Amino acid sequence: MSVQEAVIGRPQRAKGSGRLSVKRSDGKSRIETLFQEGCAKIRLPDTFDDTLEAVLINTSGGLTGGDRISWAVEAEANTDVTVTTQACEKVYKASEGAAEVEAVLRAGEGARLSWLPQETILFDYGHLNRRLDVDLATDAEFVGVEAVILGRTAMGELVNTGLFRDRWRIRRAGRLIHAEDARLDGAVNDIASLAPVLAGNLAFATLLYCGPSGEVLLPKIRAVLGDADAGASQWDGKLIVRIAAADGQRLRKILSPVISLLRNGAALPKVWNT
């Protein structure tokens, strides 16, 4: 913070950057490089197989306007890496600007990369711009999820005004295979109440699977979804699942078994249950 900013009382903003690369060594996925700076921390809990799990932590305790966090993860050839977060990320009221979160992921030949952050909770007047960029080798496998909850419904909270932007770009061997942009801007609760948007639901998630098993997984996932406000589609080597629910608890009840199916029955990271 400059002297001038301090004089006029401009609040200090959180900044953080974390980078992790994982290599195959002695039959296991092991750390190649690890870097963390500012409020971004990465912890690596013990695993008892050939996989590696990384837990991302924002030590600032949440996000508000002007905060900046970036993550970069590379799963090198033939590794198996799961990335999650210590807790739900909270986006608080912004006095000015928007919080910016960027994740850049790469998976090498024969690698499997799972991007499984816990839910993002948007508070009233919260502003968030989020970006996810994924580069996959020809035969890499990817599972990704992003889930959002509009206010803490158990506390009777609503997001009357806010901003949420989410941009995904997924490439395989340099070719763009998936692109999407989501935006809720302004009267978020009113927008969410519209039938073509969330039909009054306050929690939603998008899951993406890129790999060879999409066609086999599709009927299994549709069976799990049942009559929920959800749908699944599969084409061109990718499978997409979209889920909406009345609140975060109901969303997770549907989300958890779907994630497990996409990961060949693997359990969710332990931090999801704490």
PDB file of C-alpha atoms in Angstrom, residues 17 147 150 155 180:
ATOM      1  CA  SER A  17      -0.573 -16.891  -5.927  1.00  0.00           C
ATOM      2  CA  ALA A 147     -20.592 -24.908  -7.445  1.00  0.00           C
ATOM      3  CA  LEU A 150     -26.448 -17.561  -3.469  1.00  0.00           C
ATOM      4  CA  MET A 155     -29.606 -17.675   7.839  1.00  0.00           C
ATOM      5  CA  GLU A 180     -18.770 -21.130 -21.573  1.00  0.00           C
TER       6      GLU A 180
END
